[in-house]
Structure formats: C-alpha cells, structure tokens
C-alpha cells in the first residue's frame, strides 16, 4: 500500500465508525428493541438507569478481555488498541443519542427509523472491517471464537448474537421485564444487518478498497 493511500484508508475507517455508531443508535431510537450486540448493555442501561455509552464500553472491555483469553498464545497486544477505539466509539454513541431528536411511538415511522438504523449499521460495519485496521470489539470477539472453534464466521456471529439476546432476556427478567431491551427490531436487525453488509460489499467494496490501496490484499 502506497503512502498516499493511508489518509484515504483512515478516512473510510473513521467514517465507517461514525456511520456504525449512528446506525446502532437509530436502532434504539425506533423503540423496537436494540440490536443484538448492544442488547445486554441497553437492557442494563434501561433497567439500572446508567449511561448507555458507559455501559457499552464496559461490555466492550469484557469482550477484549475474553479475546485475550480465547486467543491464548496467538494473542497480540495490539488487540489492546481496541480499548481506546471502544472509548471513542461509545462517546460517539452518546453524542448521537443526545442529538437525534426522534421520539418513537408511531409504528410506520418507527419502522422507517429501524430500517435506516439497520442500513447504516451494515454499511458502517462493512466499511470498518474492509479497511483491515483495528477491529470493533464486537467483531473481534466473534473472530476469536470462530478461529478457536474452527467454525464459519457468519455462523459464529449468529450464535453469538443469540447468546447476547439470551443474556438480555435474563437481565431483563431480573429487572422485572424480560423484553426490556429486546423487541421486533432486535430480530429484524439480526436478519437484516448481514444482508446489508453483503450488499454493500458486492456493490462498493471493490471501489473503496481500490481507493484505499487494498485491492491487491482483498482481490486475489
């Protein structure tokens, strides 16, 4: 990769982070439940009245610690760069949650906001992964589990999401409402985000990886 491509690669990566953070918040703003990866943090946030971004940062820290254990001798201390990334990412989440004024309650517009959230989440996730820099902690833990278990990444992601939803149901039950952080939007996002990632990569990945100087890495 040539030196001139580094700023482009960083731009796509950071822009993808912003898009991903906004997508996750729109998913919540729709009032139909959070995305699976955020469901535990969102349920605790709603039940205990704590800041969502702060709770998500705690969950991300647990993901990073789990990665270090799962990877064993294959661990890389560069994985700890996910810590500052997670801190910045969760601050963006708090910012978007504060400045996006939408109030849910009307199902047709709630569904439109949910759709926008799913599309932005998929695009943001694809862009950050395609740039092959520091992985999002949620992606990092899934990758570690998939490698350790020798299973396909998509299958592992589905199982991991189901595990997050199961834990959220238990946490919600502790607060008196099993569906506190889970809803129709959770199920739709579990099905929809992966399809958006696939569609975005099909349509846009060759162009953005070429612009970032990564086409020789991804297009063998």
Short mmCIF file of C-alpha atoms in Angstrom, two decimals:
data_model
loop_
_atom_site.label_atom_id
_atom_site.label_comp_id
_atom_site.label_asym_id
_atom_site.label_seq_id
_atom_site.Cartn_x
_atom_site.Cartn_y
_atom_site.Cartn_z
CA UNK A 1 0.00 0.00 0.00
CA UNK A 2 1.37 3.38 -1.01
CA UNK A 3 1.83 6.21 1.48
CA UNK A 4 -0.80 8.31 -0.30
CA UNK A 5 -3.47 5.70 0.43
CA UNK A 6 -3.09 5.85 4.23
CA UNK A 7 -5.25 9.00 4.70
CA UNK A 8 -7.94 7.52 2.46
CA UNK A 9 -7.92 4.26 4.41
CA UNK A 10 -8.16 6.12 7.73
CA UNK A 11 -10.98 8.30 6.38
CA UNK A 12 -13.07 5.30 5.32
CA UNK A 13 -12.38 3.62 8.66
CA UNK A 14 -13.35 6.63 10.79
CA UNK A 15 -16.34 7.44 8.60
CA UNK A 16 -17.46 3.83 8.95
CA UNK A 17 -17.21 4.14 12.74
CA UNK A 18 -19.45 7.21 12.71
CA UNK A 19 -21.98 5.53 10.43
CA UNK A 20 -21.97 2.39 12.60
CA UNK A 21 -22.49 4.38 15.81
CA UNK A 22 -25.38 6.31 14.27
CA UNK A 23 -26.96 3.12 12.96
CA UNK A 24 -26.88 1.45 16.37
CA UNK A 25 -28.47 4.50 17.99
CA UNK A 26 -31.20 4.76 15.34
CA UNK A 27 -31.97 1.11 16.02
CA UNK A 28 -32.61 2.04 19.65
CA UNK A 29 -34.45 5.26 18.81
CA UNK A 30 -37.02 3.24 16.87
CA UNK A 31 -38.24 1.89 20.21
CA UNK A 32 -38.46 -1.67 18.94
CA UNK A 33 -35.54 -3.12 20.86
CA UNK A 34 -31.81 -2.75 20.41
CA UNK A 35 -29.51 -4.64 18.07
CA UNK A 36 -28.36 -8.00 19.44
CA UNK A 37 -24.75 -6.94 20.08
CA UNK A 38 -25.95 -3.97 22.16
CA UNK A 39 -28.86 -5.71 23.84
CA UNK A 40 -27.12 -6.56 27.13
CA UNK A 41 -25.75 -3.04 27.60
CA UNK A 42 -29.06 -1.48 26.58
CA UNK A 43 -31.07 -3.68 28.93
CA UNK A 44 -28.81 -2.85 31.88
CA UNK A 45 -28.88 0.83 30.91
CA UNK A 46 -32.68 0.88 30.85
CA UNK A 47 -33.11 -1.23 33.97
CA UNK A 48 -30.49 0.44 36.16
CA UNK A 49 -30.68 3.93 34.69
CA UNK A 50 -26.98 4.09 33.76
CA UNK A 51 -25.45 5.79 30.74
CA UNK A 52 -25.72 3.63 27.62
CA UNK A 53 -22.32 4.55 26.19
CA UNK A 54 -20.59 3.88 29.51
CA UNK A 55 -22.31 0.51 29.84
CA UNK A 56 -21.40 -0.39 26.27
CA UNK A 57 -17.77 0.49 27.00
CA UNK A 58 -17.81 -1.91 29.97
CA UNK A 59 -19.20 -4.68 27.73
CA UNK A 60 -16.55 -3.95 25.09
CA UNK A 61 -13.83 -4.21 27.74
CA UNK A 62 -15.18 -7.64 28.70
CA UNK A 63 -15.11 -8.63 25.01
CA UNK A 64 -11.47 -7.57 24.73
CA UNK A 65 -10.50 -9.48 27.88
CA UNK A 66 -12.29 -12.55 26.53
CA UNK A 67 -10.39 -12.24 23.25
CA UNK A 68 -7.06 -12.23 25.06
CA UNK A 69 -8.04 -15.43 26.90
CA UNK A 70 -9.51 -17.20 23.88
CA UNK A 71 -6.57 -16.39 21.61
CA UNK A 72 -4.10 -17.85 24.11
CA UNK A 73 -0.58 -17.97 22.67
CA UNK A 74 -1.88 -16.38 19.48
CA UNK A 75 -2.92 -13.22 21.30
CA UNK A 76 -1.49 -9.92 20.13
CA UNK A 77 -1.03 -6.99 22.46
CA UNK A 78 -2.05 -4.81 19.52
CA UNK A 79 -5.55 -6.07 20.27
CA UNK A 80 -5.48 -3.73 23.27
CA UNK A 81 -5.80 -0.85 20.80
CA UNK A 82 -9.46 -1.82 20.79
CA UNK A 83 -9.71 -0.17 24.22
CA UNK A 84 -9.18 3.44 23.09
CA UNK A 85 -11.18 2.71 19.95
CA UNK A 86 -14.09 1.46 22.06
CA UNK A 87 -13.91 4.53 24.28
CA UNK A 88 -14.10 6.88 21.29
CA UNK A 89 -16.82 4.81 19.64
CA UNK A 90 -19.05 4.80 22.71
CA UNK A 91 -18.62 8.58 23.07
CA UNK A 92 -19.97 8.95 19.54
CA UNK A 93 -22.89 6.75 20.54
CA UNK A 94 -23.67 9.03 23.48
CA UNK A 95 -23.43 12.07 21.20
CA UNK A 96 -25.82 10.68 18.60
CA UNK A 97 -28.24 9.51 21.30
CA UNK A 98 -28.30 13.06 22.68
CA UNK A 99 -28.63 14.99 19.41
CA UNK A 100 -31.02 12.78 17.41
CA UNK A 101 -34.43 14.15 18.48
CA UNK A 102 -36.68 11.31 17.29
CA UNK A 103 -39.28 10.07 19.76
CA UNK A 104 -40.78 6.67 18.96
CA UNK A 105 -44.44 5.81 19.27
CA UNK A 106 -45.81 5.82 15.72
CA UNK A 107 -45.20 2.40 14.19
CA UNK A 108 -44.81 3.39 10.49
CA UNK A 109 -42.10 5.95 11.25
CA UNK A 110 -40.60 3.68 13.90
CA UNK A 111 -40.13 1.03 11.20
CA UNK A 112 -38.54 3.58 8.86
CA UNK A 113 -36.11 4.66 11.58
CA UNK A 114 -35.35 1.00 12.29
CA UNK A 115 -34.71 0.39 8.59
CA UNK A 116 -32.36 3.39 8.45
CA UNK A 117 -30.56 2.07 11.52
CA UNK A 118 -30.11 -1.39 10.00
CA UNK A 119 -28.80 0.05 6.72
CA UNK A 120 -26.34 2.38 8.46
CA UNK A 121 -25.20 -0.36 10.85
CA UNK A 122 -24.48 -2.70 7.94
CA UNK A 123 -22.66 -0.06 5.91
CA UNK A 124 -20.60 1.11 8.90
CA UNK A 125 -19.67 -2.43 9.90
CA UNK A 126 -18.63 -3.30 6.35
CA UNK A 127 -16.51 -0.17 5.93
CA UNK A 128 -14.61 -0.61 9.17
CA UNK A 129 -13.92 -4.30 8.53
CA UNK A 130 -12.94 -3.70 4.89
CA UNK A 131 -10.21 -1.26 5.92
CA UNK A 132 -8.46 -4.01 7.92
CA UNK A 133 -7.37 -1.78 10.80
CA UNK A 134 -8.38 -2.15 14.47
CA UNK A 135 -11.46 -4.38 14.70
CA UNK A 136 -14.55 -3.29 16.58
CA UNK A 137 -14.61 -5.22 19.86
CA UNK A 138 -17.83 -6.97 18.92
CA UNK A 139 -16.28 -8.18 15.66
CA UNK A 140 -13.04 -9.07 17.42
CA UNK A 141 -14.65 -11.43 19.93
CA UNK A 142 -16.63 -13.19 17.19
CA UNK A 143 -13.48 -13.63 15.08
CA UNK A 144 -11.61 -15.08 18.07
CA UNK A 145 -14.37 -17.57 18.85
CA UNK A 146 -14.67 -18.60 15.19
CA UNK A 147 -10.92 -19.26 14.91
CA UNK A 148 -10.75 -21.16 18.19
CA UNK A 149 -13.76 -23.34 17.36
CA UNK A 150 -12.93 -23.75 13.69
CA UNK A 151 -16.37 -22.56 12.64
CA UNK A 152 -17.50 -20.24 9.87
CA UNK A 153 -17.60 -16.56 10.83
CA UNK A 154 -21.21 -15.94 9.84
CA UNK A 155 -22.44 -18.96 11.78
CA UNK A 156 -20.42 -17.88 14.82
CA UNK A 157 -21.86 -14.38 14.59
CA UNK A 158 -25.40 -15.76 14.57
CA UNK A 159 -24.73 -17.94 17.61
CA UNK A 160 -23.04 -15.06 19.44
CA UNK A 161 -25.99 -12.75 18.72
CA UNK A 162 -28.39 -15.38 20.04
CA UNK A 163 -26.28 -15.64 23.19
CA UNK A 164 -26.43 -11.86 23.68
CA UNK A 165 -30.22 -11.94 23.31
CA UNK A 166 -30.50 -14.81 25.81
CA UNK A 167 -28.42 -12.92 28.38
CA UNK A 168 -30.50 -9.79 27.77
CA UNK A 169 -33.69 -11.73 28.45
CA UNK A 170 -32.25 -12.95 31.76
CA UNK A 171 -31.08 -9.47 32.73
CA UNK A 172 -34.45 -8.03 31.76
CA UNK A 173 -36.19 -10.66 33.90
CA UNK A 174 -34.03 -9.55 36.83
CA UNK A 175 -35.37 -6.02 36.36
CA UNK A 176 -38.93 -7.32 36.06
CA UNK A 177 -39.34 -7.26 32.27
CA UNK A 178 -37.63 -9.93 30.13
CA UNK A 179 -38.30 -7.85 26.98
CA UNK A 180 -36.86 -4.66 28.45
CA UNK A 181 -34.17 -4.39 25.76
CA UNK A 182 -35.47 -6.91 23.23
CA UNK A 183 -38.14 -6.45 20.60
CA UNK A 184 -39.13 -6.83 16.97
CA UNK A 185 -36.25 -4.57 15.97
CA UNK A 186 -33.76 -6.96 17.58
CA UNK A 187 -34.94 -9.84 15.39
CA UNK A 188 -35.13 -7.74 12.22
CA UNK A 189 -31.64 -6.31 12.78
CA UNK A 190 -30.19 -9.79 13.36
CA UNK A 191 -31.52 -10.82 9.96
CA UNK A 192 -31.04 -7.54 8.12
CA UNK A 193 -27.60 -6.24 9.03
CA UNK A 194 -25.79 -9.20 7.49
CA UNK A 195 -27.72 -8.75 4.25
CA UNK A 196 -26.79 -5.06 4.15
CA UNK A 197 -23.11 -5.93 4.70
CA UNK A 198 -23.26 -8.43 1.84
CA UNK A 199 -25.00 -5.97 -0.48
CA UNK A 200 -22.61 -3.13 0.37
CA UNK A 201 -19.55 -5.30 -0.19
CA UNK A 202 -20.94 -6.52 -3.50
CA UNK A 203 -21.65 -3.01 -4.75
CA UNK A 204 -18.98 -0.87 -3.11
CA UNK A 205 -16.13 -2.93 -1.67
CA UNK A 206 -14.05 -3.10 -4.89
CA UNK A 207 -14.20 0.69 -5.27
CA UNK A 208 -13.37 1.65 -1.68
CA UNK A 209 -10.63 -0.96 -1.28
CA UNK A 210 -9.10 0.21 -4.54
CA UNK A 211 -9.22 3.82 -3.32
CA UNK A 212 -7.62 2.73 -0.04
CA UNK A 213 -4.87 0.81 -1.82
CA UNK A 214 -6.07 -2.57 -0.56
CA UNK A 215 -7.23 -4.15 -3.80
CA UNK A 216 -4.19 -6.43 -4.01
CA UNK A 217 -4.89 -7.68 -0.50
CA UNK A 218 -8.60 -8.44 -0.91
CA UNK A 219 -8.83 -9.30 -4.60
CA UNK A 220 -6.54 -12.27 -5.15
#
